[in-house]
mmCIF file with all atom_site columns, C-alpha atoms in Angstrom:
data_model
loop_
_atom_site.group_PDB
_atom_site.id
_atom_site.type_symbol
_atom_site.label_atom_id
_atom_site.label_alt_id
_atom_site.label_comp_id
_atom_site.label_asym_id
_atom_site.label_entity_id
_atom_site.label_seq_id
_atom_site.pdbx_PDB_ins_code
_atom_site.Cartn_x
_atom_site.Cartn_y
_atom_site.Cartn_z
_atom_site.occupancy
_atom_site.B_iso_or_equiv
_atom_site.pdbx_formal_charge
_atom_site.auth_seq_id
_atom_site.auth_comp_id
_atom_site.auth_asym_id
_atom_site.auth_atom_id
_atom_site.pdbx_PDB_model_num
ATOM 1   C CA . MET A 1 1   ? -82.249  270.691 196.382 1.00 81.00 ? 213 MET A CA 1
ATOM 2   C CA . ASN A 1 2   ? -78.483  271.476 196.112 1.00 88.00 ? 214 ASN A CA 1
ATOM 3   C CA . ILE A 1 3   ? -76.090  269.603 198.531 1.00 92.00 ? 215 ILE A CA 1
ATOM 4   C CA . SER A 1 4   ? -72.319  269.745 198.894 1.00 92.00 ? 216 SER A CA 1
ATOM 5   C CA . THR A 1 5   ? -70.626  268.139 201.503 1.00 93.00 ? 217 THR A CA 1
ATOM 6   C CA . ARG A 1 6   ? -66.628  267.842 202.529 1.00 94.00 ? 218 ARG A CA 1
ATOM 7   C CA . PHE A 1 7   ? -65.105  264.684 204.441 1.00 93.00 ? 219 PHE A CA 1
ATOM 8   C CA . ASN A 1 8   ? -61.780  265.923 205.848 1.00 92.00 ? 220 ASN A CA 1
ATOM 9   C CA . GLY A 1 9   ? -60.065  263.211 208.186 1.00 91.00 ? 221 GLY A CA 1
ATOM 10  C CA . ASP A 1 10  ? -62.256  263.156 211.250 1.00 93.00 ? 222 ASP A CA 1
ATOM 11  C CA . ARG A 1 11  ? -64.186  266.308 210.371 1.00 93.00 ? 223 ARG A CA 1
ATOM 12  C CA . PHE A 1 12  ? -67.378  266.662 208.248 1.00 94.00 ? 224 PHE A CA 1
ATOM 13  C CA . ASP A 1 13  ? -68.974  269.476 206.707 1.00 95.00 ? 225 ASP A CA 1
ATOM 14  C CA . ILE A 1 14  ? -72.098  270.635 205.014 1.00 95.00 ? 226 ILE A CA 1
ATOM 15  C CA . GLU A 1 15  ? -70.805  273.368 202.725 1.00 91.00 ? 227 GLU A CA 1
ATOM 16  C CA . LYS A 1 16  ? -74.221  273.817 201.067 1.00 90.00 ? 228 LYS A CA 1
ATOM 17  C CA . PHE A 1 17  ? -77.486  272.343 201.818 1.00 95.00 ? 229 PHE A CA 1
ATOM 18  C CA . GLY A 1 18  ? -80.379  274.261 200.254 1.00 95.00 ? 230 GLY A CA 1
ATOM 19  C CA . GLY A 1 19  ? -83.656  274.226 198.225 1.00 94.00 ? 231 GLY A CA 1
ATOM 20  C CA . ASN A 1 20  ? -87.238  275.529 197.826 1.00 93.00 ? 232 ASN A CA 1
ATOM 21  C CA . VAL A 1 21  ? -90.466  274.507 199.508 1.00 92.00 ? 233 VAL A CA 1
ATOM 22  C CA . GLY A 1 22  ? -93.226  276.259 197.428 1.00 91.00 ? 234 GLY A CA 1
ATOM 23  C CA . LYS A 1 23  ? -92.290  279.756 196.951 1.00 91.00 ? 235 LYS A CA 1
ATOM 24  C CA . GLY A 1 24  ? -90.044  279.450 199.992 1.00 95.00 ? 236 GLY A CA 1
ATOM 25  C CA . ASN A 1 25  ? -86.333  278.771 200.348 1.00 96.00 ? 237 ASN A CA 1
ATOM 26  C CA . PHE A 1 26  ? -84.211  276.652 203.204 1.00 96.00 ? 238 PHE A CA 1
ATOM 27  C CA . ASP A 1 27  ? -80.194  276.856 203.761 1.00 96.00 ? 239 ASP A CA 1
ATOM 28  C CA . ILE A 1 28  ? -78.177  274.556 206.333 1.00 96.00 ? 240 ILE A CA 1
ATOM 29  C CA . LYS A 1 29  ? -74.652  274.872 206.693 1.00 95.00 ? 241 LYS A CA 1
ATOM 30  C CA . GLY A 1 30  ? -72.312  273.445 209.651 1.00 95.00 ? 242 GLY A CA 1
ATOM 31  C CA . GLY A 1 31  ? -70.256  270.450 210.345 1.00 95.00 ? 243 GLY A CA 1
ATOM 32  C CA . PHE A 1 32  ? -68.939  268.230 213.294 1.00 94.00 ? 244 PHE A CA 1
ATOM 33  C CA . ASN A 1 33  ? -65.793  266.298 214.533 1.00 92.00 ? 245 ASN A CA 1
ATOM 34  C CA . PHE A 1 34  ? -66.333  262.702 214.799 1.00 90.00 ? 246 PHE A CA 1
ATOM 35  C CA . ALA A 1 35  ? -62.893  261.271 216.068 1.00 86.00 ? 247 ALA A CA 1
ATOM 36  C CA . ASN A 1 36  ? -62.803  257.968 218.133 1.00 84.00 ? 248 ASN A CA 1
ATOM 37  C CA . PHE A 1 37  ? -66.409  257.640 216.916 1.00 83.00 ? 249 PHE A CA 1
ATOM 38  C CA . ALA A 1 38  ? -67.806  260.614 219.384 1.00 81.00 ? 250 ALA A CA 1
ATOM 39  C CA . LEU A 1 39  ? -69.311  263.508 217.901 1.00 83.00 ? 251 LEU A CA 1
ATOM 40  C CA . ASN A 1 40  ? -68.100  266.675 219.067 1.00 84.00 ? 252 ASN A CA 1
ATOM 41  C CA . GLU A 1 41  ? -67.359  270.422 217.904 1.00 87.00 ? 253 GLU A CA 1
ATOM 42  C CA . TYR A 1 42  ? -70.621  270.323 216.031 1.00 91.00 ? 254 TYR A CA 1
ATOM 43  C CA . ASN A 1 43  ? -72.071  273.342 214.725 1.00 95.00 ? 255 ASN A CA 1
ATOM 44  C CA . PHE A 1 44  ? -75.405  273.642 212.418 1.00 96.00 ? 256 PHE A CA 1
ATOM 45  C CA . GLY A 1 45  ? -77.411  276.522 211.019 1.00 97.00 ? 257 GLY A CA 1
ATOM 46  C CA . LEU A 1 46  ? -80.766  276.772 209.424 1.00 97.00 ? 258 LEU A CA 1
ATOM 47  C CA . LYS A 1 47  ? -82.462  279.439 207.513 1.00 97.00 ? 259 LYS A CA 1
ATOM 48  C CA . ALA A 1 48  ? -85.835  278.921 206.650 1.00 97.00 ? 260 ALA A CA 1
ATOM 49  C CA . ASN A 1 49  ? -87.522  281.902 204.556 1.00 97.00 ? 261 ASN A CA 1
ATOM 50  C CA . ALA A 1 50  ? -91.497  281.672 203.874 1.00 96.00 ? 262 ALA A CA 1
ATOM 51  C CA . LEU A 1 51  ? -91.405  277.741 203.489 1.00 95.00 ? 263 LEU A CA 1
ATOM 52  C CA . ASP A 1 52  ? -94.900  276.575 202.171 1.00 94.00 ? 264 ASP A CA 1
ATOM 53  C CA . ILE A 1 53  ? -95.613  274.147 204.367 1.00 93.00 ? 265 ILE A CA 1
ATOM 54  C CA . GLN A 1 54  ? -99.044  271.657 203.863 1.00 93.00 ? 266 GLN A CA 1
ATOM 55  C CA . SER A 1 55  ? -99.475  268.855 206.471 1.00 92.00 ? 267 SER A CA 1
ATOM 56  C CA . TRP A 1 56  ? -101.757 267.873 208.513 1.00 90.00 ? 268 TRP A CA 1
ATOM 57  C CA . PHE A 1 57  ? -100.442 269.755 211.851 1.00 91.00 ? 269 PHE A CA 1
ATOM 58  C CA . PHE A 1 58  ? -99.226  272.759 209.932 1.00 94.00 ? 270 PHE A CA 1
ATOM 59  C CA . ASN A 1 59  ? -100.184 274.892 206.908 1.00 95.00 ? 271 ASN A CA 1
ATOM 60  C CA . GLY A 1 60  ? -98.832  278.343 205.997 1.00 95.00 ? 272 GLY A CA 1
ATOM 61  C CA . PRO A 1 61  ? -95.496  279.914 205.730 1.00 96.00 ? 273 PRO A CA 1
ATOM 62  C CA . LEU A 1 62  ? -92.446  279.180 208.162 1.00 95.00 ? 274 LEU A CA 1
ATOM 63  C CA . ASN A 1 63  ? -89.713  281.448 209.068 1.00 97.00 ? 275 ASN A CA 1
ATOM 64  C CA . ALA A 1 64  ? -87.123  280.632 211.283 1.00 98.00 ? 276 ALA A CA 1
ATOM 65  C CA . ASP A 1 65  ? -83.259  281.251 211.762 1.00 98.00 ? 277 ASP A CA 1
ATOM 66  C CA . PHE A 1 66  ? -81.730  278.344 214.134 1.00 98.00 ? 278 PHE A CA 1
ATOM 67  C CA . THR A 1 67  ? -78.162  276.968 215.100 1.00 98.00 ? 279 THR A CA 1
ATOM 68  C CA . ILE A 1 68  ? -77.547  273.892 216.954 1.00 96.00 ? 280 ILE A CA 1
ATOM 69  C CA . SER A 1 69  ? -74.257  273.729 218.846 1.00 95.00 ? 281 SER A CA 1
ATOM 70  C CA . GLU A 1 70  ? -71.904  271.975 221.558 1.00 90.00 ? 282 GLU A CA 1
ATOM 71  C CA . ASP A 1 71  ? -72.739  274.347 224.711 1.00 90.00 ? 283 ASP A CA 1
ATOM 72  C CA . LYS A 1 72  ? -71.719  274.114 228.221 1.00 81.00 ? 284 LYS A CA 1
ATOM 73  C CA . THR A 1 73  ? -74.046  274.439 231.305 1.00 75.00 ? 285 THR A CA 1
ATOM 74  C CA . PHE A 1 74  ? -73.033  276.487 234.403 1.00 71.00 ? 286 PHE A CA 1
ATOM 75  C CA . GLY A 1 75  ? -71.526  273.340 235.955 1.00 79.00 ? 287 GLY A CA 1
ATOM 76  C CA . GLY A 1 76  ? -69.309  272.978 233.128 1.00 81.00 ? 288 GLY A CA 1
ATOM 77  C CA . ARG A 1 77  ? -71.284  269.727 231.342 1.00 83.00 ? 289 ARG A CA 1
ATOM 78  C CA . ALA A 1 78  ? -71.145  269.871 227.562 1.00 86.00 ? 290 ALA A CA 1
ATOM 79  C CA . LEU A 1 79  ? -74.896  269.636 226.087 1.00 91.00 ? 291 LEU A CA 1
ATOM 80  C CA . PRO A 1 80  ? -76.209  270.476 222.776 1.00 94.00 ? 292 PRO A CA 1
ATOM 81  C CA . LYS A 1 81  ? -77.667  273.869 222.726 1.00 96.00 ? 293 LYS A CA 1
ATOM 82  C CA . ILE A 1 82  ? -80.752  274.896 220.207 1.00 97.00 ? 294 ILE A CA 1
ATOM 83  C CA . ALA A 1 83  ? -80.627  278.929 219.465 1.00 98.00 ? 295 ALA A CA 1
ATOM 84  C CA . GLY A 1 84  ? -82.840  280.926 217.168 1.00 98.00 ? 296 GLY A CA 1
ATOM 85  C CA . ASN A 1 85  ? -86.193  282.152 216.347 1.00 98.00 ? 297 ASN A CA 1
ATOM 86  C CA . LEU A 1 86  ? -89.059  280.991 214.907 1.00 97.00 ? 298 LEU A CA 1
ATOM 87  C CA . ASP A 1 87  ? -91.527  283.504 213.107 1.00 97.00 ? 299 ASP A CA 1
ATOM 88  C CA . LEU A 1 88  ? -94.988  282.449 212.311 1.00 96.00 ? 300 LEU A CA 1
ATOM 89  C CA . ASP A 1 89  ? -97.902  284.524 210.265 1.00 95.00 ? 301 ASP A CA 1
ATOM 90  C CA . LYS A 1 90  ? -100.808 283.658 208.816 1.00 95.00 ? 302 LYS A CA 1
ATOM 91  C CA . CYS A 1 91  ? -100.555 279.783 209.525 1.00 96.00 ? 303 CYS A CA 1
ATOM 92  C CA . THR A 1 92  ? -102.873 277.218 211.030 1.00 96.00 ? 304 THR A CA 1
ATOM 93  C CA . ILE A 1 93  ? -101.590 275.144 213.584 1.00 94.00 ? 305 ILE A CA 1
ATOM 94  C CA . SER A 1 94  ? -102.943 271.380 215.107 1.00 92.00 ? 306 SER A CA 1
ATOM 95  C CA . VAL A 1 95  ? -100.700 270.617 217.904 1.00 82.00 ? 307 VAL A CA 1
ATOM 96  C CA . PRO A 1 96  ? -100.231 266.665 218.032 1.00 71.00 ? 308 PRO A CA 1
ATOM 97  C CA . SER A 1 97  ? -101.023 264.906 221.142 1.00 69.00 ? 309 SER A CA 1
ATOM 98  C CA . ILE A 1 98  ? -98.148  263.900 223.289 1.00 67.00 ? 310 ILE A CA 1
ATOM 99  C CA . PRO A 1 99  ? -97.244  260.527 224.018 1.00 68.00 ? 311 PRO A CA 1
ATOM 100 C CA . ASP A 1 100 ? -97.186  259.584 227.667 1.00 73.00 ? 312 ASP A CA 1
ATOM 101 C CA . SER A 1 101 ? -93.735  258.132 228.813 1.00 78.00 ? 313 SER A CA 1
ATOM 102 C CA . ASP A 1 102 ? -92.000  258.102 231.664 1.00 79.00 ? 314 ASP A CA 1
ATOM 103 C CA . GLU A 1 103 ? -88.766  258.598 229.915 1.00 83.00 ? 315 GLU A CA 1
ATOM 104 C CA . PRO A 1 104 ? -87.435  262.193 230.463 1.00 81.00 ? 316 PRO A CA 1
ATOM 105 C CA . LEU A 1 105 ? -86.704  264.305 227.480 1.00 81.00 ? 317 LEU A CA 1
ATOM 106 C CA . PRO A 1 106 ? -82.956  264.415 226.515 1.00 88.00 ? 318 PRO A CA 1
ATOM 107 C CA . GLU A 1 107 ? -81.071  267.722 227.831 1.00 91.00 ? 319 GLU A CA 1
ATOM 108 C CA . VAL A 1 108 ? -80.626  270.228 225.567 1.00 93.00 ? 320 VAL A CA 1
ATOM 109 C CA . ILE A 1 109 ? -79.669  273.814 226.434 1.00 94.00 ? 321 ILE A CA 1
ATOM 110 C CA . MET A 1 110 ? -82.585  276.127 224.855 1.00 95.00 ? 322 MET A CA 1
ATOM 111 C CA . ASP A 1 111 ? -82.680  279.843 223.758 1.00 97.00 ? 323 ASP A CA 1
ATOM 112 C CA . ILE A 1 112 ? -85.561  280.006 221.699 1.00 98.00 ? 324 ILE A CA 1
ATOM 113 C CA . SER A 1 113 ? -87.713  282.776 220.755 1.00 98.00 ? 325 SER A CA 1
ATOM 114 C CA . ILE A 1 114 ? -91.462  282.326 219.180 1.00 97.00 ? 326 ILE A CA 1
ATOM 115 C CA . ASN A 1 115 ? -92.867  285.439 217.300 1.00 97.00 ? 327 ASN A CA 1
ATOM 116 C CA . LEU A 1 116 ? -96.820  284.834 216.093 1.00 96.00 ? 328 LEU A CA 1
ATOM 117 C CA . GLY A 1 117 ? -97.885  287.607 213.860 1.00 94.00 ? 329 GLY A CA 1
ATOM 118 C CA . GLU A 1 118 ? -101.137 287.954 212.279 1.00 91.00 ? 330 GLU A CA 1
ATOM 119 C CA . LYS A 1 119 ? -103.774 284.744 211.842 1.00 94.00 ? 331 LYS A CA 1
ATOM 120 C CA . VAL A 1 120 ? -102.088 282.268 213.747 1.00 96.00 ? 332 VAL A CA 1
ATOM 121 C CA . HIS A 1 121 ? -104.828 279.745 214.198 1.00 96.00 ? 333 HIS A CA 1
ATOM 122 C CA . LEU A 1 122 ? -104.588 277.241 216.648 1.00 94.00 ? 334 LEU A CA 1
ATOM 123 C CA . TYR A 1 123 ? -107.195 274.571 215.899 1.00 93.00 ? 335 TYR A CA 1
ATOM 124 C CA . SER A 1 124 ? -108.462 271.110 216.526 1.00 89.00 ? 336 SER A CA 1
ATOM 125 C CA . SER A 1 125 ? -111.992 270.055 215.707 1.00 85.00 ? 337 SER A CA 1
ATOM 126 C CA . HIS A 1 126 ? -112.296 268.231 219.080 1.00 84.00 ? 338 HIS A CA 1
ATOM 127 C CA . LEU A 1 127 ? -110.089 270.692 221.598 1.00 86.00 ? 339 LEU A CA 1
ATOM 128 C CA . TYR A 1 128 ? -109.517 274.427 220.519 1.00 90.00 ? 340 TYR A CA 1
ATOM 129 C CA . ASP A 1 129 ? -110.429 277.050 217.845 1.00 94.00 ? 341 ASP A CA 1
ATOM 130 C CA . MET A 1 130 ? -108.124 280.055 218.783 1.00 95.00 ? 342 MET A CA 1
ATOM 131 C CA . TYR A 1 131 ? -106.169 282.983 216.956 1.00 96.00 ? 343 TYR A CA 1
ATOM 132 C CA . LEU A 1 132 ? -103.040 283.930 218.808 1.00 94.00 ? 344 LEU A CA 1
ATOM 133 C CA . THR A 1 133 ? -100.398 287.066 218.741 1.00 96.00 ? 345 THR A CA 1
ATOM 134 C CA . GLY A 1 134 ? -97.844  287.542 220.967 1.00 96.00 ? 346 GLY A CA 1
ATOM 135 C CA . SER A 1 135 ? -94.197  285.975 221.687 1.00 97.00 ? 347 SER A CA 1
ATOM 136 C CA . ALA A 1 136 ? -92.572  283.709 224.101 1.00 96.00 ? 348 ALA A CA 1
ATOM 137 C CA . ARG A 1 137 ? -88.846  283.052 224.823 1.00 98.00 ? 349 ARG A CA 1
ATOM 138 C CA . PHE A 1 138 ? -87.689  279.539 225.802 1.00 96.00 ? 350 PHE A CA 1
ATOM 139 C CA . GLU A 1 139 ? -84.591  279.428 228.012 1.00 96.00 ? 351 GLU A CA 1
ATOM 140 C CA . GLY A 1 140 ? -82.604  277.154 230.439 1.00 93.00 ? 352 GLY A CA 1
ATOM 141 C CA . THR A 1 141 ? -82.933  273.621 229.270 1.00 91.00 ? 353 THR A CA 1
ATOM 142 C CA . THR A 1 142 ? -85.209  270.817 228.446 1.00 91.00 ? 354 THR A CA 1
ATOM 143 C CA . ARG A 1 143 ? -85.248  269.612 232.257 1.00 88.00 ? 355 ARG A CA 1
ATOM 144 C CA . ASN A 1 144 ? -84.880  272.924 234.000 1.00 90.00 ? 356 ASN A CA 1
ATOM 145 C CA . PRO A 1 145 ? -87.145  275.309 231.530 1.00 92.00 ? 357 PRO A CA 1
ATOM 146 C CA . LYS A 1 146 ? -87.443  279.000 232.039 1.00 95.00 ? 358 LYS A CA 1
ATOM 147 C CA . THR A 1 147 ? -90.203  280.765 229.915 1.00 93.00 ? 359 THR A CA 1
#
């Protein structure tokens, strides 16, 4: 893993944060201001190329290109925005159960595309065993999603 960061007054920047996972690689760049202990003007980017993920809920290559930035809603409120693409191919996914909670999700603006290629296997020994293909797009916010 290679990391290069810079502090400049009230600004923090990640100039380079990259490495390898198996035969794949990732790169993260971005930064934020933290004047008066308030996080603002943030903008981060993540690029993942064929990360070789081996875990109990995901096995296979992972390709992604995402940004997290500050954006405004139609009402003018500043919220975090997650935008990008997740491309899955030749992998096995076991979706973990979602815990029950009365707490709402934090409100985040979304513009996310998920693309499923060949041999995407959704598997749980107790619930499902399916192969999926296709794509989906999630827009709106976490509290008012549009799929």
